[in-house]
mmCIF file of C-alpha atoms in Angstrom:
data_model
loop_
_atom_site.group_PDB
_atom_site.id
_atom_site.type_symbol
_atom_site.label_atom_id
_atom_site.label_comp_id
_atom_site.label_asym_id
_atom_site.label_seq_id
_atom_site.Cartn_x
_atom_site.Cartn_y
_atom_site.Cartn_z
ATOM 1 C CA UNK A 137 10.871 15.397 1.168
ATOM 2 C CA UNK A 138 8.446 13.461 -1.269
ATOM 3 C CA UNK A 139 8.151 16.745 -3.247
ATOM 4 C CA UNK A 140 11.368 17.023 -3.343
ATOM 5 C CA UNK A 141 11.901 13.214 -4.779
ATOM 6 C CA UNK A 142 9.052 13.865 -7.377
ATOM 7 C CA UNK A 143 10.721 16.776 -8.691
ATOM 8 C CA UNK A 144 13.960 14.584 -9.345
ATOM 9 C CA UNK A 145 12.024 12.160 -10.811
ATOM 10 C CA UNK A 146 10.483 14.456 -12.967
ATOM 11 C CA UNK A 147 14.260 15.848 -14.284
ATOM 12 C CA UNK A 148 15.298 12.209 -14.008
ATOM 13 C CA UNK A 149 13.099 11.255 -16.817
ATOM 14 C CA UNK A 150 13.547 13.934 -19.199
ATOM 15 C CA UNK A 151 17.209 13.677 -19.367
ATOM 16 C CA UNK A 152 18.623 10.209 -18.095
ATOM 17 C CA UNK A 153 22.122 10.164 -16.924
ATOM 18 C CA UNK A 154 24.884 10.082 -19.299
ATOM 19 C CA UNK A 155 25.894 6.708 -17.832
ATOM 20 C CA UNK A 156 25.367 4.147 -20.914
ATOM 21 C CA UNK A 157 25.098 4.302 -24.301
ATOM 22 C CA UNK A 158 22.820 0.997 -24.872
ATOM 23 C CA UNK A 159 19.571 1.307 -25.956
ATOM 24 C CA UNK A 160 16.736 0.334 -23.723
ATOM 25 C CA UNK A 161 14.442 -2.241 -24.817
ATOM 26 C CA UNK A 162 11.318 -2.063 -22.953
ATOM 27 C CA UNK A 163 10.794 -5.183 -22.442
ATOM 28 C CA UNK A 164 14.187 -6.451 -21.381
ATOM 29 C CA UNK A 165 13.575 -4.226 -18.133
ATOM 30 C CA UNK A 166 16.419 -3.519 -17.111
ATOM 31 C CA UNK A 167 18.604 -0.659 -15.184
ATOM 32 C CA UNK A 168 17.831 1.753 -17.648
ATOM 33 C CA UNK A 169 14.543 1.099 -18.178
ATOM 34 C CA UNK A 170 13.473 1.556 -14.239
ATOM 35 C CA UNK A 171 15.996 4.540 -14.115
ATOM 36 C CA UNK A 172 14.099 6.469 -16.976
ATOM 37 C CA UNK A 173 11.035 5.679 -15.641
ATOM 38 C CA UNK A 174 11.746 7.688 -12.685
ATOM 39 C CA UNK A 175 11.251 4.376 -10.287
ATOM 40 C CA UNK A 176 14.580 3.277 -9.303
ATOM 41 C CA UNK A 177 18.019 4.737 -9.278
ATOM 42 C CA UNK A 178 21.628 3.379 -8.605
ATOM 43 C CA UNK A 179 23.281 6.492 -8.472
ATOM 44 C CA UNK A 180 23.141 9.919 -8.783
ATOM 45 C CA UNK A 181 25.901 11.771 -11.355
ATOM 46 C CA UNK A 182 26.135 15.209 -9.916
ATOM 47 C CA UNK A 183 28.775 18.171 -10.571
ATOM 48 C CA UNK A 184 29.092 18.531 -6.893
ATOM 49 C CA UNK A 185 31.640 16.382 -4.778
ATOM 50 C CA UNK A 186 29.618 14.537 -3.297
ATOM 51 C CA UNK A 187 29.119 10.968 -2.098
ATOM 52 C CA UNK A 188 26.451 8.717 -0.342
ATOM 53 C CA UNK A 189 27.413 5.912 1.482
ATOM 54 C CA UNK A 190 24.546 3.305 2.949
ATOM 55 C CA UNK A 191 24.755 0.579 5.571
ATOM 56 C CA UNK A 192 21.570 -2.286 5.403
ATOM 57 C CA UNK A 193 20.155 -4.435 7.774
ATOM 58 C CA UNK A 194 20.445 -2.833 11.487
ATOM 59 C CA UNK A 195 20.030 -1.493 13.697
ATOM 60 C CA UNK A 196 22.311 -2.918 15.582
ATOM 61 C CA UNK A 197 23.640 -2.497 19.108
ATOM 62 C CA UNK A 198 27.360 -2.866 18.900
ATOM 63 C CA UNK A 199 28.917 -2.317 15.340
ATOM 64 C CA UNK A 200 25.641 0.931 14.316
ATOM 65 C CA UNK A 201 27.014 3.047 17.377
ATOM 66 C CA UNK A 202 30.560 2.469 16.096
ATOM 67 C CA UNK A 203 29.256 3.431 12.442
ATOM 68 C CA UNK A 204 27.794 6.662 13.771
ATOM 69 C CA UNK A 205 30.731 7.653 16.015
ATOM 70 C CA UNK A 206 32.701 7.309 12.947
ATOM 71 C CA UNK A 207 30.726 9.628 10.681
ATOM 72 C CA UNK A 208 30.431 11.769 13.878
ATOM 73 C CA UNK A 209 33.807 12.815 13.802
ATOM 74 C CA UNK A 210 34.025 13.066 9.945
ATOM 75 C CA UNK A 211 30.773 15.117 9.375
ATOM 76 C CA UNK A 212 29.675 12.692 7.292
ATOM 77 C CA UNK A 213 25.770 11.994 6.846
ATOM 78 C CA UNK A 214 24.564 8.932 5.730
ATOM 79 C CA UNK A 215 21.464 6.681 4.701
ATOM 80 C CA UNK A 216 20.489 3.689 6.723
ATOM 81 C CA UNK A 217 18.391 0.725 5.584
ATOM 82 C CA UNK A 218 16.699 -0.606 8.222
ATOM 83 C CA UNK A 219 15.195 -3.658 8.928
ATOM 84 C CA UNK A 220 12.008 -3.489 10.792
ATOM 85 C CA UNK A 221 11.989 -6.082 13.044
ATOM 86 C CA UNK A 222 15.951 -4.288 14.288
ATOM 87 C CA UNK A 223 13.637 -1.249 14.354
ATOM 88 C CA UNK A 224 11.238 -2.137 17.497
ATOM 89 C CA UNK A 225 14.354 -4.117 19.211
ATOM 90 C CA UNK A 226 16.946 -0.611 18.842
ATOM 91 C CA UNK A 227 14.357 2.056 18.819
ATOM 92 C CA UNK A 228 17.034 4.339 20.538
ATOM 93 C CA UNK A 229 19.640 3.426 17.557
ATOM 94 C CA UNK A 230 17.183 4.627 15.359
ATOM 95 C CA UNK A 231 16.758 8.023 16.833
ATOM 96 C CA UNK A 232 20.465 8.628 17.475
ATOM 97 C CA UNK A 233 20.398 7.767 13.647
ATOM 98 C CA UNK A 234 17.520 10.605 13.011
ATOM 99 C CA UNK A 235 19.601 13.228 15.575
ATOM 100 C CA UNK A 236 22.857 13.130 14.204
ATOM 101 C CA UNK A 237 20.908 14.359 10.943
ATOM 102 C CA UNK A 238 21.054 10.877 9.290
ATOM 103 C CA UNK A 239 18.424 9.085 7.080
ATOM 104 C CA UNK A 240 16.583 5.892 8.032
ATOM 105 C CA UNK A 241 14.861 4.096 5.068
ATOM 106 C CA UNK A 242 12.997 0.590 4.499
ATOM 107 C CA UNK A 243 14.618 -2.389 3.923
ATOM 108 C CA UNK A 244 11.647 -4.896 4.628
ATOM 109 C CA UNK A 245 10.544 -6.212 8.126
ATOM 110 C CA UNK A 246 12.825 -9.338 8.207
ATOM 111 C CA UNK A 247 15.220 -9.156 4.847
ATOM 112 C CA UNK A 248 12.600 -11.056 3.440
ATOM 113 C CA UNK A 249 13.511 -12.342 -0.148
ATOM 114 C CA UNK A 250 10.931 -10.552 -2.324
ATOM 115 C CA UNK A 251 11.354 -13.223 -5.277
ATOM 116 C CA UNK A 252 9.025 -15.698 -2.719
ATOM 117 C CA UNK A 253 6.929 -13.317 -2.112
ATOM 118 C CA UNK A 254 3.471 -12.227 -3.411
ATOM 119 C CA UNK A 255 2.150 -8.830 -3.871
ATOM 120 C CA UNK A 256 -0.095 -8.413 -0.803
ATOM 121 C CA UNK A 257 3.011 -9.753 1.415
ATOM 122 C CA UNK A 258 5.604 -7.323 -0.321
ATOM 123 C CA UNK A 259 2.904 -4.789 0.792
ATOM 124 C CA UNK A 260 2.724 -6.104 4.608
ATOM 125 C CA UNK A 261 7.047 -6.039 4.670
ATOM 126 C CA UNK A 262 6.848 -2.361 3.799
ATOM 127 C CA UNK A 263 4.242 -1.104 5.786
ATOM 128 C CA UNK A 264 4.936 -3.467 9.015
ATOM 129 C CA UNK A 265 8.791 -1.601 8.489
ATOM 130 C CA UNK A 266 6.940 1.704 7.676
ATOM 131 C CA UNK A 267 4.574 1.743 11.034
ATOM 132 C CA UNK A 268 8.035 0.499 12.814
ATOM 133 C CA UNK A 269 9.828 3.308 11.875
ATOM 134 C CA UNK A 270 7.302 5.805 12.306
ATOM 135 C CA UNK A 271 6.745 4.641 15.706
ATOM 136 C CA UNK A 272 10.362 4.984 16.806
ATOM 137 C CA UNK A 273 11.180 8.415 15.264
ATOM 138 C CA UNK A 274 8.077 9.747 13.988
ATOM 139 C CA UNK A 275 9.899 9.825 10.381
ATOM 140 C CA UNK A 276 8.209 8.416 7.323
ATOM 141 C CA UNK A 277 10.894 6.692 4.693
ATOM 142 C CA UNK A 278 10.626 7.762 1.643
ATOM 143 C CA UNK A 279 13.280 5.007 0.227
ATOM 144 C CA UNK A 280 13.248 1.045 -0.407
ATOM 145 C CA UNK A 281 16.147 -1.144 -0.837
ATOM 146 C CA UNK A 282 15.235 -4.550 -1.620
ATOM 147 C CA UNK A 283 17.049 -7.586 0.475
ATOM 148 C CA UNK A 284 20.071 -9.575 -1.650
ATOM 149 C CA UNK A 285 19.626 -6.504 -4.282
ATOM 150 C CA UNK A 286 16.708 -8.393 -6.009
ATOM 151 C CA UNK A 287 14.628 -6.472 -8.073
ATOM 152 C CA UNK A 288 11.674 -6.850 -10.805
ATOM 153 C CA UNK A 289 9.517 -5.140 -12.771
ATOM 154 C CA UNK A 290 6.721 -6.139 -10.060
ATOM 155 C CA UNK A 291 8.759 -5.367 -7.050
ATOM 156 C CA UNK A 292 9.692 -2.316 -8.113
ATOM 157 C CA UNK A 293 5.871 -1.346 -8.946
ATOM 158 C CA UNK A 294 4.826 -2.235 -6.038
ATOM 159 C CA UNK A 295 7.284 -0.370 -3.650
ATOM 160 C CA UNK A 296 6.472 3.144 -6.588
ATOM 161 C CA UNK A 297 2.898 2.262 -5.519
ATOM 162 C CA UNK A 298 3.191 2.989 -1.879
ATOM 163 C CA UNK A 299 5.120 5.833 -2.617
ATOM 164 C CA UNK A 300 8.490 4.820 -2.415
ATOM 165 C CA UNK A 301 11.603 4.971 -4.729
ATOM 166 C CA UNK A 302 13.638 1.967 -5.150
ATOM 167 C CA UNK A 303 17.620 2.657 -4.592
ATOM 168 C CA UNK A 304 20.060 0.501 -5.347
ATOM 169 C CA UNK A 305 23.777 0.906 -5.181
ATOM 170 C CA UNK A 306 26.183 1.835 -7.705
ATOM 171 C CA UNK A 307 27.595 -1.302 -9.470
ATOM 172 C CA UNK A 308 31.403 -0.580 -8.746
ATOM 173 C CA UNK A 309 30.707 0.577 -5.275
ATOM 174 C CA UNK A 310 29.629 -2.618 -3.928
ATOM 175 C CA UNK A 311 31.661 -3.665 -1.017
ATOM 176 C CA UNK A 312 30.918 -7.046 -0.216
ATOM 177 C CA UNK A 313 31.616 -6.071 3.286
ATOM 178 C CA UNK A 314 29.329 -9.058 4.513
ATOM 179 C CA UNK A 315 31.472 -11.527 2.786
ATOM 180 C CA UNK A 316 34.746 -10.035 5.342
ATOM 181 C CA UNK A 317 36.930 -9.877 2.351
ATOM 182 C CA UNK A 318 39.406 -7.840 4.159
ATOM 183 C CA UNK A 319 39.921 -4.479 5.470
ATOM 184 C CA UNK A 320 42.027 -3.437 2.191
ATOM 185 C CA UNK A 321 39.876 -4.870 -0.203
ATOM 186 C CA UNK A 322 36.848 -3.095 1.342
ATOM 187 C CA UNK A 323 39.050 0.268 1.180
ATOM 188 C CA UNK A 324 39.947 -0.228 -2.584
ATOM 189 C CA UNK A 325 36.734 -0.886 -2.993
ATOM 190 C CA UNK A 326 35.753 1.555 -2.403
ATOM 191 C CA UNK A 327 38.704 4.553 -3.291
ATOM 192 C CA UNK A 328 39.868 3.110 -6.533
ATOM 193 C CA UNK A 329 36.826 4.058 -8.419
ATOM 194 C CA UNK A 330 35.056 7.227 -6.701
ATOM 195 C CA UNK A 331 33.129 9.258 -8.653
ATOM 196 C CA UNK A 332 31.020 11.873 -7.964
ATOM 197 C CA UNK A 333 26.870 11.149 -7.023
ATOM 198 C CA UNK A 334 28.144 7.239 -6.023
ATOM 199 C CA UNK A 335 25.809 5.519 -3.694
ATOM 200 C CA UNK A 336 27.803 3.069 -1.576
ATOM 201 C CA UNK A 337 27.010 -0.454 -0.068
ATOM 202 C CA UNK A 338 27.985 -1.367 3.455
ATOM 203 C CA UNK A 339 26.280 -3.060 6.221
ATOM 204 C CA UNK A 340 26.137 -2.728 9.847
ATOM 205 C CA UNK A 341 24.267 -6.284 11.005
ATOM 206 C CA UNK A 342 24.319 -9.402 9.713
ATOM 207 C CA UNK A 343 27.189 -10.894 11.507
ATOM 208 C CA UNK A 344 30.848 -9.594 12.430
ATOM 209 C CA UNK A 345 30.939 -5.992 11.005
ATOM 210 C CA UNK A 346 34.582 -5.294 12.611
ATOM 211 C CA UNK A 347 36.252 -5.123 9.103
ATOM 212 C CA UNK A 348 33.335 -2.278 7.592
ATOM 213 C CA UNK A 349 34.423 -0.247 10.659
ATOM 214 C CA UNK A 350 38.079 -0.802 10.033
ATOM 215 C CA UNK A 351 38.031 0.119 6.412
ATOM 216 C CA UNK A 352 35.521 3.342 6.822
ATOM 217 C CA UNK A 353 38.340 4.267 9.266
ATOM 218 C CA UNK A 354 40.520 4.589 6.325
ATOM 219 C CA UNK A 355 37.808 5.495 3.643
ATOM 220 C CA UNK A 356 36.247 8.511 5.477
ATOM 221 C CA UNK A 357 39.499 10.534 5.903
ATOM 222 C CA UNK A 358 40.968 9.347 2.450
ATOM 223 C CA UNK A 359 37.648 10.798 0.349
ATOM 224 C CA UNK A 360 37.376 13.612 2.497
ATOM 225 C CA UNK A 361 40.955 14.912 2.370
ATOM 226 C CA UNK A 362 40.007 14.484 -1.889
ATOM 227 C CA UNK A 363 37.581 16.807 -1.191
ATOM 228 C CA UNK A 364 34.578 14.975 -1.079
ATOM 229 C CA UNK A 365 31.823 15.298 1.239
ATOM 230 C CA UNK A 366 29.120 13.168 2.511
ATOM 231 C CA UNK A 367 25.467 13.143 2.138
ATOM 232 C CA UNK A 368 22.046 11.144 2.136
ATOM 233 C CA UNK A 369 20.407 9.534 -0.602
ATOM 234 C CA UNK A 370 17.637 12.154 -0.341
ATOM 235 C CA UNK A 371 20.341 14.663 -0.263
ATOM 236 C CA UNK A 372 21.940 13.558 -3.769
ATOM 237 C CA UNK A 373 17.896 13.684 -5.067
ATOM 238 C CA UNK A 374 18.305 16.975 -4.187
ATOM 239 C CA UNK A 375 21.339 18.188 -5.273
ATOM 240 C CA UNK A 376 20.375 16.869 -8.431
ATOM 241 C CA UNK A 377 16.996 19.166 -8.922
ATOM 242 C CA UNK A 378 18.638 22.153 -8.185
ATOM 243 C CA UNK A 379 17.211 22.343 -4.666
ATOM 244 C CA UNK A 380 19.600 24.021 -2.668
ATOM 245 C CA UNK A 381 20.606 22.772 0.603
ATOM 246 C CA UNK A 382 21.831 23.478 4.010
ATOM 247 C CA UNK A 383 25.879 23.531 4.521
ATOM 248 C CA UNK A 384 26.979 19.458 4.976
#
């Protein structure tokens, strides 16, 4: 799987995605900048229909086995951003995850806010989340999504240096499904401005997760009757180097 990441990284920085005009200026740092550089994405424009849809911060024990059920009967595959400390408490979450062909990724030990935080203890929330993982699936991540969506040009160096690639979301896919805006304003959300290679926010922790179950209800069915289908993160990496892949 890491070859398979450095090889879209390698594309990745020879032709960026057609997604902005704007010149980069190095030392602004910004979206562009990191998505050139090969060391952070927010989505992944591919010809295919295809789609990836994320939930942060679980494991957890009631509203994850609802999420799974859900892309169970949709044959839907997702990425999950798990939280280390959720890791050791739902080990068995974790490899349902990993069975149902799913991919778990690193989202710090305790959604630590990496602004506070120092080099050496960005480090330790990776690799304490790392060894968790490992432990409960025998999986190594691959991928890093940073608490709150806070990124720098330091954070982001130091997750490349352990070997990870920093992933985002798509800017107008964020759900704000922890805020409980509504069902329908989830769903619009969502459907009103699909486009192909999206990566899409939603969580399954982090308090009452009954309207994200409600809405994907509506959103899995509605995107898959337009044809789309539903993969990983690693899975839109792949599609877009060329690598072909198994039948979703």
């Amino acid at each position: 799987m890491k070859q398979i990441i450095y090889l879209f990284l390698i594309l990745l920085s020879c032709s960026l995605m057609p997604i902005s005009t704007e010149k980069v200026n190095a030392s602004e740092k910004n979206r562009y900048y990191f998505e050139k550089k090969g060391t952070a994405i927010w989505e992944v424009p591919v010809k295919e229909k295809v789609i990836a849809i994320t939930f942060d911060d679980g494991p957890n024990v009631e509203y994850t086995p609802q999420v799974l059920d859900l892309l169970k009967q949709y044959n839907a595959k997702a990425t999950f951003f798990l939280i280390g400390e959720h890791v050791q408490l739902h080990p068995e979450l974790v490899q349902r995850e990993i069975d149902e062909g799913h991919e778990v990724a690193n989202h710090t030990y305790n959604h630590a806010r990496l602004k506070n935080l120092n080099e050496k203890e960005i480090k330790e929330q990776i690799k304490k989340t790392h060894d968790a993982i490992v432990e409960a699936v025998n999986v190594e991540p691959t991928l890093f999504r940073p608490p709150y969506g806070y990124y720098s040009e330091r954070s982001i160096n130091v997750v490349h240096e352990l070997g990870y690639l920093t992933v985002m979301w798509s800017w107008h896919q964020d759900t704000f499904d922890w805020k409980n805006p509504g069902v329908q304003k989830i769903v619009s959300k969502v459907l009103s401005a699909t486009r192909k290679g999206d990566i899409v926010l939603f969580h399954d922790h982090g308090g009452n997760r009954r309207q994200t179950i409600e809405a994907l209800k509506k959103i899995l069915p509605a995107l898959t009757n337009k044809g789309y289908e539903f993969v990983t993160v690693s899975q839109l990496l792949q599609i877009k180097a060329g690598v072909k892949i198994p039948s979703f």
